[in-house]
mmCIF file of C-alpha atoms in Angstrom:
data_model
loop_
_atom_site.group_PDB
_atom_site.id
_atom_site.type_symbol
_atom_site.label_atom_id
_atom_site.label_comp_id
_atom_site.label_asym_id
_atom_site.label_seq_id
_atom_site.Cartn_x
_atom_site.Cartn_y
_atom_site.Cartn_z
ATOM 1 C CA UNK A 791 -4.571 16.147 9.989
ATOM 2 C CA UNK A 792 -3.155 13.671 7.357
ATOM 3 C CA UNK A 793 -4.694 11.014 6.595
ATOM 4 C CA UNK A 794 -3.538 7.365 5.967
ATOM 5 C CA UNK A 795 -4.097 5.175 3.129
ATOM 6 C CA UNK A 796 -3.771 1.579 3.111
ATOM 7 C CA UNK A 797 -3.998 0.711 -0.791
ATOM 8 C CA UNK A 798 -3.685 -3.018 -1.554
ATOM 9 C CA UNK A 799 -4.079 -4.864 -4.938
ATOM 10 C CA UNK A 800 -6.265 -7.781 -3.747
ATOM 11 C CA UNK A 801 -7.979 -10.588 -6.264
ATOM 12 C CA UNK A 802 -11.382 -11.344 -6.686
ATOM 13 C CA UNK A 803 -11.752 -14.175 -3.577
ATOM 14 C CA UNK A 804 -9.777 -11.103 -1.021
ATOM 15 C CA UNK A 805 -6.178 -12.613 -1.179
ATOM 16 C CA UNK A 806 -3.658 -10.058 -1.574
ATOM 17 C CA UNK A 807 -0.890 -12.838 -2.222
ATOM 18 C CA UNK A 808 -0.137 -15.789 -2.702
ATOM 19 C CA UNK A 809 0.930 -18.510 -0.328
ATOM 20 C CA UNK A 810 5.020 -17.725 -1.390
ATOM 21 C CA UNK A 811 4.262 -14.048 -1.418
ATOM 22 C CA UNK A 812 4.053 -14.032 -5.095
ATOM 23 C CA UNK A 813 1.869 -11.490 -6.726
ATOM 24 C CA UNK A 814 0.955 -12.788 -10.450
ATOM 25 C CA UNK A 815 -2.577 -11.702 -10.288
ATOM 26 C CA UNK A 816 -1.838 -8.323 -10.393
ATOM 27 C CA UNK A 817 -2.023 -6.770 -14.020
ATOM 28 C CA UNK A 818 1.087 -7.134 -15.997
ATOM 29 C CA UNK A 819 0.715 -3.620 -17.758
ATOM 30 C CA UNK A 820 -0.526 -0.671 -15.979
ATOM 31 C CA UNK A 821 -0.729 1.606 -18.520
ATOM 32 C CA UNK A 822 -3.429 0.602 -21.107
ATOM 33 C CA UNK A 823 -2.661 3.813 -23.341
ATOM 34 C CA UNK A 824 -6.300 5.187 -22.254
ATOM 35 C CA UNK A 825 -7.381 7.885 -19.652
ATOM 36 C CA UNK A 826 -8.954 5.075 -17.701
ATOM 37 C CA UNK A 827 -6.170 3.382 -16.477
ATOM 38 C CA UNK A 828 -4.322 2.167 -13.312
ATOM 39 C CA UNK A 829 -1.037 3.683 -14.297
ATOM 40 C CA UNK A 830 -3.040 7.368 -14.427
ATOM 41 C CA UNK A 831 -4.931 6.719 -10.972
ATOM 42 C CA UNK A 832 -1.596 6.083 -9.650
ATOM 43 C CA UNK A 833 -0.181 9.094 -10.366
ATOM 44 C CA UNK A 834 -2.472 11.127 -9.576
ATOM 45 C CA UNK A 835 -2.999 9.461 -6.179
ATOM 46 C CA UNK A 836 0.935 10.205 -5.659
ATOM 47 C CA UNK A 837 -0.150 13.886 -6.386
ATOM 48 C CA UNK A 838 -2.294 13.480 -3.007
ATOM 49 C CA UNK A 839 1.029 11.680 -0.802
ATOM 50 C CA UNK A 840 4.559 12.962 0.695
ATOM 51 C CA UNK A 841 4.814 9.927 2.436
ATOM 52 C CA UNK A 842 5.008 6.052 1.940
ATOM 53 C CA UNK A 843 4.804 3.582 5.018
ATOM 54 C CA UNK A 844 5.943 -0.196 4.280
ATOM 55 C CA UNK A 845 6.981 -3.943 5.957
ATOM 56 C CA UNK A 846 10.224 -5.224 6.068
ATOM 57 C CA UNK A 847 8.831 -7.612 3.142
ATOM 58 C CA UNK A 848 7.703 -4.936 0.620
ATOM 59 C CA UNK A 849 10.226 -3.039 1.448
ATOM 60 C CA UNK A 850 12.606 -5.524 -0.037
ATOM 61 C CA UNK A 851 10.453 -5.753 -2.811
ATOM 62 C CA UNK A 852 10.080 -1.512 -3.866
ATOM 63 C CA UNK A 853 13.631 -1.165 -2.978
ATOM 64 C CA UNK A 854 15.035 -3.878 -5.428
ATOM 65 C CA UNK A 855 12.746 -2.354 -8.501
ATOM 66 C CA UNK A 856 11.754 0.987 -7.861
ATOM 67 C CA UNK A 857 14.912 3.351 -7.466
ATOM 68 C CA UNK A 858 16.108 1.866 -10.978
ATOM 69 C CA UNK A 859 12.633 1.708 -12.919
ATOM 70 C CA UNK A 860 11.999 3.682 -15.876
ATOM 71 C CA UNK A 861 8.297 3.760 -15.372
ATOM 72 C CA UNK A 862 6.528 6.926 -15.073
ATOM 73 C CA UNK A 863 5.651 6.372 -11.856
ATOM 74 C CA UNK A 864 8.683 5.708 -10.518
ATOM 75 C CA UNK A 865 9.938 9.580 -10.426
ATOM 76 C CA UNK A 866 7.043 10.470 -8.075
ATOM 77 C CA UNK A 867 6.997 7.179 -5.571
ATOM 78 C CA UNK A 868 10.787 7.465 -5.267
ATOM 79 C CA UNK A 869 10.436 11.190 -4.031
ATOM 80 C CA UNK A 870 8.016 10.306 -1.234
ATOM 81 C CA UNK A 871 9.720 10.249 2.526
ATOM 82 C CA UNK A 872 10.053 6.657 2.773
ATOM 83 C CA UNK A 873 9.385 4.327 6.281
ATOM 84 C CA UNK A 874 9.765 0.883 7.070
ATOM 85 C CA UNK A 875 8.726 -0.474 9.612
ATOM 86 C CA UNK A 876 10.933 -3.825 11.163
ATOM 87 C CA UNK A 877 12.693 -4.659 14.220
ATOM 88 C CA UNK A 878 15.217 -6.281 12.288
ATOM 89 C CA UNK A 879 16.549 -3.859 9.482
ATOM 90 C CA UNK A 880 19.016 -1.813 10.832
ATOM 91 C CA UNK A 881 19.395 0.300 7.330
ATOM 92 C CA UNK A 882 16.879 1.186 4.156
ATOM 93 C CA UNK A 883 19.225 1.823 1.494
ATOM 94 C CA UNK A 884 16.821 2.896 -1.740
ATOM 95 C CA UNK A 885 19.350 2.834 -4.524
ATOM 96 C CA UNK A 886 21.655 6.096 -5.035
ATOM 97 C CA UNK A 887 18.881 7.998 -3.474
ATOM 98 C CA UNK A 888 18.539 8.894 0.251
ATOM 99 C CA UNK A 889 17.564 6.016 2.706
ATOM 100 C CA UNK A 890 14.038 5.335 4.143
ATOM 101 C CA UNK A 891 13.988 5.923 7.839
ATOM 102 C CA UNK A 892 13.376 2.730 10.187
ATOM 103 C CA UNK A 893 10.680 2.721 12.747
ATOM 104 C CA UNK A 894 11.397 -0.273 15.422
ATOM 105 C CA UNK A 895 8.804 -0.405 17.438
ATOM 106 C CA UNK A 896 4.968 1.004 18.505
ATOM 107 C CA UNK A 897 4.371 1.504 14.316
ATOM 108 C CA UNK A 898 0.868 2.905 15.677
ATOM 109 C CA UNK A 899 2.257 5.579 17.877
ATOM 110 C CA UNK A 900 4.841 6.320 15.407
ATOM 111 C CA UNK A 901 2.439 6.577 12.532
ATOM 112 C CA UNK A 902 0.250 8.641 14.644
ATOM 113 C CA UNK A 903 3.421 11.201 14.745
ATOM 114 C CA UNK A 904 3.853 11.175 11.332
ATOM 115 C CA UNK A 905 0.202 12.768 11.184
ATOM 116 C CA UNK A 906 0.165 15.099 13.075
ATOM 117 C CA UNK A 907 2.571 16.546 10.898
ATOM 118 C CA UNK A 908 2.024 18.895 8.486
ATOM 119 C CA UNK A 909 2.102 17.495 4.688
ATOM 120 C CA UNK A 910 0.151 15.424 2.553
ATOM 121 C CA UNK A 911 -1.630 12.156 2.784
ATOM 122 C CA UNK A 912 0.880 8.867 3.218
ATOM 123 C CA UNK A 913 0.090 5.646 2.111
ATOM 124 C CA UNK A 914 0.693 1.841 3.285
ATOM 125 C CA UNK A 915 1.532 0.045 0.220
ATOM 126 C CA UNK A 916 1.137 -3.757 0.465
ATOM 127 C CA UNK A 917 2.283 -4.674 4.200
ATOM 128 C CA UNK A 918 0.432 -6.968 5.122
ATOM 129 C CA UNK A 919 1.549 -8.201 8.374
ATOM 130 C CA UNK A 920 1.797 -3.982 9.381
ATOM 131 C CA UNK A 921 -1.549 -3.686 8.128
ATOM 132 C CA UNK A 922 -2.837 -6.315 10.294
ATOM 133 C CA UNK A 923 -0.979 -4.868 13.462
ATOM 134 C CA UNK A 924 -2.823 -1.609 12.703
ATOM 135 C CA UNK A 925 -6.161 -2.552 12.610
ATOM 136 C CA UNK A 926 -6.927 -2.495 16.125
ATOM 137 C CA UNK A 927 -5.507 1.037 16.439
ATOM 138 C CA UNK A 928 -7.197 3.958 14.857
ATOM 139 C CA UNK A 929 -4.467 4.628 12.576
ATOM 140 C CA UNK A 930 -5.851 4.019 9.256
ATOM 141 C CA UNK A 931 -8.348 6.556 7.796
ATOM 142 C CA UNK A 932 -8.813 4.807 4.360
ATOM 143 C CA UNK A 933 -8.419 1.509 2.357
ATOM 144 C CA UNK A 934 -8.167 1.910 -1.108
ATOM 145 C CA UNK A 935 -8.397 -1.888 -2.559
ATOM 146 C CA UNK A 936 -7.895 -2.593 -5.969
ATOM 147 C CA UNK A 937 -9.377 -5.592 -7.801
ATOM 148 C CA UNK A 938 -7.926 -7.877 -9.758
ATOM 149 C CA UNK A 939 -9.766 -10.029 -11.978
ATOM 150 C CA UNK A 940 -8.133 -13.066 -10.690
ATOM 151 C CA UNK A 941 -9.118 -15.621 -8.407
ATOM 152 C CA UNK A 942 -6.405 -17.733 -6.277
ATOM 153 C CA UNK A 943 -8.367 -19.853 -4.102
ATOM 154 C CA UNK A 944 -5.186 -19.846 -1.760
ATOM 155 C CA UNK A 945 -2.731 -17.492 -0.442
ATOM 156 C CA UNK A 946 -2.557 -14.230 1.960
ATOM 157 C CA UNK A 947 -5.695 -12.330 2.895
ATOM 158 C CA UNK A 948 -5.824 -8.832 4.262
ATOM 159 C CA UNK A 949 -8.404 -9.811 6.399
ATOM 160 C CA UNK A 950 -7.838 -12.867 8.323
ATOM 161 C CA UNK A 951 -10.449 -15.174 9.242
ATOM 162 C CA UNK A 952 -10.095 -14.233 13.035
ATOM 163 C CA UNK A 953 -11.379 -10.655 12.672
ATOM 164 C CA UNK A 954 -14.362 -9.206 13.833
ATOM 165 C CA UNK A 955 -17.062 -7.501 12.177
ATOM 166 C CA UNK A 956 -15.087 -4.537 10.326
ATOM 167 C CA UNK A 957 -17.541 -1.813 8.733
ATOM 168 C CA UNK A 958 -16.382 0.382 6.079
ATOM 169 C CA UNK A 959 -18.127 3.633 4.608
ATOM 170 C CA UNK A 960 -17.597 3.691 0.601
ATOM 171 C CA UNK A 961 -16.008 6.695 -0.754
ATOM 172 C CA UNK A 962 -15.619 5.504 -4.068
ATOM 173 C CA UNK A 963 -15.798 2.983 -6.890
ATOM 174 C CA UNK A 964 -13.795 3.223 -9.876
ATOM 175 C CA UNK A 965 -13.437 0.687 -12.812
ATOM 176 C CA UNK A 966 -10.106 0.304 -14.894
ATOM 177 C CA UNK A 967 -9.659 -0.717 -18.447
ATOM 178 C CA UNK A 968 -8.013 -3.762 -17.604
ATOM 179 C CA UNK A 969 -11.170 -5.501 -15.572
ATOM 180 C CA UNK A 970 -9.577 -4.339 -12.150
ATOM 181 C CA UNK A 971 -11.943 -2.495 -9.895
ATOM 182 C CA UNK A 972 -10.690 0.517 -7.107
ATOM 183 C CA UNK A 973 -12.877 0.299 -3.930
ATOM 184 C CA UNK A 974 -12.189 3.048 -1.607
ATOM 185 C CA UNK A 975 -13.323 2.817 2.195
ATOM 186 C CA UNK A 976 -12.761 5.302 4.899
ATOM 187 C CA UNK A 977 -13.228 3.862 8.430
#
C-alpha cells in the first residue's frame, strides 16, 4: 500500500507560518551548488511520489508559481496527479497543464482511496488546516519536517496546543548545507 507523506518546512520554535500565512523563514535558495542540499533531497523525494495532496490555501499558492517556474524541480512536482482538497473550489486550473482534481468532502476516506491504489508514495505539502483534520484518522504514514534555522516566536503551528500526546518513531535525520535539518517520523 502507498504510503502518505506529510512534509512541512517548520522553524526552529515548530511554527510552520506565520500569523498572515507568510513563509520568510524558509531558505531563500534551495540549491547551494553542493550534493548536500535541499534542492537535491527534493528531487529525489519526487522520484519516490505520483501524487501530491494540498488545502485550498497552498493550493493557491503552488498553482500561482509552480506551472510557470523554471526551477528544476518544477518539471517533476508539476507531473504529479494533483488533489485539493476544499468545499469551496469548484475548479484547480494548474497553468496550461491539466487540472488537479477536487475532493469535497471525507479527505480521510478519500485519501484512504487514493492508497489503495497502485502507484507511488503521495505527499501533503504544507496544508495545514488538512493536516490537522487528518490527524485523528490513520491516514498519514510519515512526517517529513524540515528545519529552518529561524525562530518566529508567533505564527501557525502544525501541532496545536490542544493535541494530545502524539508519538513518532524516527526514520531519519538529515542535515542540509544551509543550517536546515530533515526529521523524518513514521507513525
Amino acid at each position: 500500500m502507498r504510503k502518505v507523506i506529510v512534509q512541512e518546512f517548520v522553524t526552529i520554535d515548530g511554527f510552520a507560518a506565520g500569523q498572515q500565512d507568510e513563509l520568510d523563514f524558509m531558505p531563500q535558495e534551495f540549491s547551494t551548488g553542493t550534493k548536500n542540499s535541499i534542492e537535491n533531497n527534493q528531487l529525489a523525494f519526487i522520484k519516490t511520489i505520483d501524487t501530491m495532496i494540498l488545502g485550498r490555501n497552498t493550493y493557491r499558492m503552488f498553482e500561482a508559481y509552480w506551472p510557470n517556474s523554471t526551477e528544476r524541480i518544477a518539471p517533476g512536482l508539476n507531473a504529479l496527479a494533483r488533489y485539493v482538497v476544499s468545499e469551496t473550489l469548484e475548479q484547480a486550473a494548474w497553468g496550461d497543464l491539466k487540472p488537479a482534481s477536487i475532493i469535497k468532502k471525507d479527505a480521510d476516506k478519500e485519501i484512504s482511496k487514493l492508497k489503495s491504489q497502485a502507484g507511488k508514495d503521495i505527499v501533503i505539502w504544507g496544508s495545514l488546516a488538512l493536516t490537522q483534520s487528518l490527524f485523528n484518522s490513520d491516514v498519514i504514514d510519515e512526517y517529513q519536517f524540515i528545519v529552518c534555522p529561524a525562530v518566529l516566536s508567533k505564527g501557525r503551528k502544525l501541532f496545536t496546543d490542544d493535541r494530545k500526546l502524539f508519538k513518532l518513531n524516527l526514520l531519519e535525520t538529515k542535515t542540509f548545507d544551509d543550517g536546515c535539518v530533515l526529521l523524518r517520523y513514521s507513525r
